[in-house]
Amino acid sequence: MYAYDEIDRTLVNERVSEFRDQVKRRLSGELTEDEFKILRLQNGVYLQLHAYMFRVAIPYGTLATNQLRALAHVARKYDRGYGHFTTRQNIQFNWIKLAELPDALADLAKVGIHAMQTSGNNMRNVTSDQWAGVAPGEIEDPRIWSELIRQHTTLHPEFSFLPRKFKIAITASDHDRAAIKIHDIGLKLIKNEEGETGFEVLVGGGLGRTPFIGKTIKHFVHGRDILSYIEAILRVYNQYGRRDNIYKARIKILVHELGIEKFSREVEEEWQHIRNSSLQIDDEVIEDIRSRFTYPNYEKLPHMPDELRQATADADFEAWRKNSVSPHKVQGYSIVTISLKPIGAPPGDATAEQMDALADLADKYSFGEIRVGHEQNLALPHVAKRDLPALWKALDKLGLATPNVNLITDIIACPGLDYCSLANARSIPIAQELTRRFANHELANLIGRLHINISGCINACGHHHVGHIGILGVEKNGEEIYQITIGGRADEAAALGNLIGPGVKFDEVADVIEDVVEAYLALRERPEELFIDTVKRLGVEPFKERVYATR
Amino acid sequence: MPLVNGGKIADDSFVKLAVDTPLPESGDILVPAERFVGEAEVLLKRAGRVGVIWPNSRDIDELVPYLGKVAAVALVFPTFRDGRAYSQARLLRERYNYRGELRATGQILRDQFVFMLRAGFDSFEVKKQADAEAFMQTAKRYSVFYQPTGDGRITALHRRMQLRHSEGVGT
Ligand code: HEM
Ligand code: SF4
């Protein structure tokens, strides 16, 4: 866990007081809606279909239990009793009153949580691997660097009015859980031949209307130079990024239009001017940040405790353990993923009661720490294996033990027409219907790892391009039509999915997905061949045939 | 439009010229970039100070040869969403050591003052009178800064180091 000190807390409080003043000026009419819009966005406040929506940052996905309780408090006091965890390591509240927002922010500030730059054309919440610090085999805890970058980019005077929003993601593992290839800047922690820590830097990834997989701009940037290198990229982007057309303003378009070679030459030139400036970070600074991350006092525990051995006789427990429990770097411990995807419910929602209860469980079983992943699930990062059976029972009581992590009902979906003013189609009801169709655990298990991602419009908040199966809602002649892609993925082998054919109507989506899945079950070479691998081997054609032959 | 200079509402000694306004005999003038570059020699020989209005889409490097001779550089925020002039300001101050007046013009609201000060602006053509009056109060809004910029304010990272070292001395 990272502990805010007095300096960090002061900044957050100053930000709250500034926003309080801005809201006051808006309510008195001193600020027009047009002027206020950009200011509220910089504080995570959207005007949505029904009300204001409030987006709170969870930097690199790490939460302490008092922070989770504060989020529960906001849900209860200022909203309708629940919050929505998103693909960006954020939580959103959908029903907040503008006049109460400063108070909600002040309540969150007490526990070191803020909503700075969760929206607007600036540097967004820095995201990272939700297993950071506990994943076996990672180079080092990527959150130390995430925090360094978070601080550097917070209220950055030059990068608060960029052409468009800007997102950085960091991973330190070969298996990428942070989806770095679909971010404006993706950073992969690596060691060079001298054993020094640095980064492979990718640039220009992103989804939305024009999806791109990020390209490597530099194979190794030393840790001490990472801030100056990022600053160089952003400065080039700020000056040359397009502002004439909002749809072409993201850095991916600039990189695409200039070509990665020319773009990287521009960055290199800028970087040479600033790399030896005060942006260079010495080891002492990194050590200071590192020292404010605390790690649990792990016990020496057996690999296979008796409690766990006994529980394995219970098939329900085993079903859950198989997909929710992952190896930890410390023997005797596990990482537990908590599915926020119960059958028939909107993906990513959690009630205030669930958040509070989870905080209690994290205190009891996970050294007071919770993680939020981009799949809209939570995780407890340090659970002793002997506690797994007890934890499972407790989670089950809360409705948080659905054994579907990474299975077909572990769906990522944006809010779509139910909440979003930009939506063309519904997302949540599609997700709900699909979870019902595939509710049978044996079937889901037989299918194996399969990610469905749903977006209610081209903005791609549900990451549909990189879903193994992607579903995109569009509008045609006043009707909701869904385009279906297959073969996308967001991990280290990130790829964009391909369309399987013409879009289908709302009522047909679940049938079509069933057809695709049946086709896969018939086509796979052996049970271990995952859907995504079958698609890679065979391409779109056989799936297309299966789906459209009868339609 | 009120001008804030040196932290206070001030009179503007500069008269803005258009591309084709006849050149006044004397007095301080602010000239659009294209005219400035075209007539620099004539303009700089004249009595009175000369400043230049530099658009945010024009390469700032082109201005560098004149920096020792101009009395003011006015950078433009066509809307407050367009932040290109922040980069230009930092380049002028930090890379090219420009020490003259650096003016923010266009759509300037109190909510940008802190960002602008940090980027190196010291003079502001403010849109609303109330915002101009709130300058000092608004400029002091933040006491913590995370990133180093040319305004020289100590960053959070370095303040922590100092605190640590001073604690170290005591114990
Ligand atoms: C309900 C209010 C929301 C609005 C108005 C909204 C708006 C947008 C817009 C306009 C974009 C496209 C930006 C661009 O490409 O330049 C976008 C992208 C994105 N949004 Fe949302 N969004 C909302 C909710 C969400 C939610 C709930 C999630 C997560 C579940 C989310 C995650 C994302 C992500 C990951 C992207 C980036 C796609 C990319 O890589 O380009 N958003 N959003
Ligand atoms: S993808 Fe479209 S519909 Fe869905 S949340 Fe984003 S903007 Fe709204």
GROMACS .gro file of C-alpha atoms and ligand atoms in nm, chain A residues 46 48 53 55 84-88 92 94 164-165 167 182 205-209 246 250 252 376 412-415 419-422 459-463, ligand 1:
model
   80
   46TYR     CA    1  -1.999   1.421  -1.634
   48GLN     CA    2  -2.524   1.212  -1.815
   53MET     CA    3  -2.199   1.107  -1.303
   55ARG     CA    4  -1.580   0.920  -1.158
   84HIS     CA    5  -1.985   0.091  -1.073
   85PHE     CA    6  -1.626  -0.029  -1.119
   86THR     CA    7  -1.500   0.044  -1.469
   87THR     CA    8  -1.232  -0.073  -1.710
   88ARG     CA    9  -1.007   0.217  -1.611
   92GLN     CA   10  -1.837   0.570  -1.110
   94ASN     CA   11  -2.440   0.767  -1.147
  164ARG     CA   12  -0.749   1.494  -2.607
  165LYS     CA   13  -0.743   1.263  -2.308
  167LYS     CA   14  -0.381   0.735  -2.075
  182ILE     CA   15  -0.421  -0.022  -2.609
  205GLY     CA   16  -0.249   0.243  -2.889
  206GLY     CA   17  -0.617   0.299  -2.827
  207LEU     CA   18  -0.964   0.186  -2.919
  208GLY     CA   19  -1.262   0.408  -2.996
  209ARG     CA   20  -1.359   0.497  -3.351
  246ILE     CA   21  -1.208   1.576  -3.195
  250ARG     CA   22  -0.578   1.127  -2.997
  252LYS     CA   23  -0.267   0.739  -3.205
  376GLN     CA   24  -1.437  -0.480  -1.372
  412ILE     CA   25  -1.695  -0.645  -1.962
  413ALA     CA   26  -1.962  -0.394  -2.054
  414CYS     CA   27  -1.999  -0.017  -2.062
  415PRO     CA   28  -2.318   0.141  -1.925
  419TYR     CA   29  -2.687   0.568  -1.835
  420CYS     CA   30  -2.470   0.713  -2.105
  421SER     CA   31  -2.570   1.016  -2.306
  422LEU     CA   32  -2.347   0.913  -2.596
  459ASN     CA   33  -1.622   0.508  -2.816
  460ALA     CA   34  -1.538   0.158  -2.703
  461CYS     CA   35  -1.557   0.205  -2.328
  462GLY     CA   36  -1.631  -0.167  -2.302
  463HIS     CA   37  -1.313  -0.248  -2.502
  723HEM     C1   38  -2.116   0.685  -1.866
  723HEM     C2   39  -2.038   0.780  -1.906
  723HEM     C3   40  -1.926   0.765  -2.004
  723HEM     C4   41  -1.900   0.850  -2.105
  723HEM     C5   42  -1.977   0.975  -2.142
  723HEM     C6   43  -1.783   0.801  -2.172
  723HEM     C7   44  -1.727   0.864  -2.280
  723HEM     C8   45  -1.621   0.816  -2.351
  723HEM     C9   46  -1.573   0.868  -2.475
  723HEM    C10   47  -1.630   0.987  -2.548
  723HEM    C11   48  -1.468   0.793  -2.514
  723HEM    C12   49  -1.386   0.803  -2.644
  723HEM    C13   50  -1.275   0.897  -2.634
  723HEM    C14   51  -1.181   0.898  -2.752
  723HEM     O1   52  -1.156   0.794  -2.816
  723HEM     O2   53  -1.126   1.003  -2.780
  723HEM    C15   54  -1.448   0.696  -2.412
  723HEM    C16   55  -1.346   0.604  -2.410
  723HEM    C17   56  -1.329   0.510  -2.312
  723HEM     N1   57  -1.408   0.490  -2.202
  723HEM    FE1   58  -1.575   0.589  -2.157
  723HEM     N2   59  -1.740   0.689  -2.112
  723HEM    C18   60  -1.825   0.662  -2.008
  723HEM    C19   61  -1.821   0.556  -1.922
  723HEM    C20   62  -1.722   0.462  -1.924
  723HEM    C21   63  -1.723   0.343  -1.845
  723HEM    C22   64  -1.832   0.304  -1.746
  723HEM    C23   65  -1.612   0.277  -1.874
  723HEM    C24   66  -1.569   0.143  -1.825
  723HEM    C25   67  -1.653   0.041  -1.808
  723HEM    C26   68  -1.537   0.357  -1.969
  723HEM    C27   69  -1.414   0.324  -2.022
  723HEM    C28   70  -1.360   0.383  -2.133
  723HEM    C29   71  -1.241   0.336  -2.196
  723HEM    C30   72  -1.155   0.221  -2.148
  723HEM    C31   73  -1.222   0.416  -2.309
  723HEM    C32   74  -1.106   0.410  -2.403
  723HEM    C33   75  -1.124   0.342  -2.528
  723HEM    C34   76  -0.996   0.373  -2.604
  723HEM     O3   77  -0.896   0.309  -2.577
  723HEM     O4   78  -0.998   0.460  -2.689
  723HEM     N3   79  -1.608   0.468  -1.998
  723HEM     N4   80  -1.542   0.711  -2.312
   0.00000   0.00000   0.00000
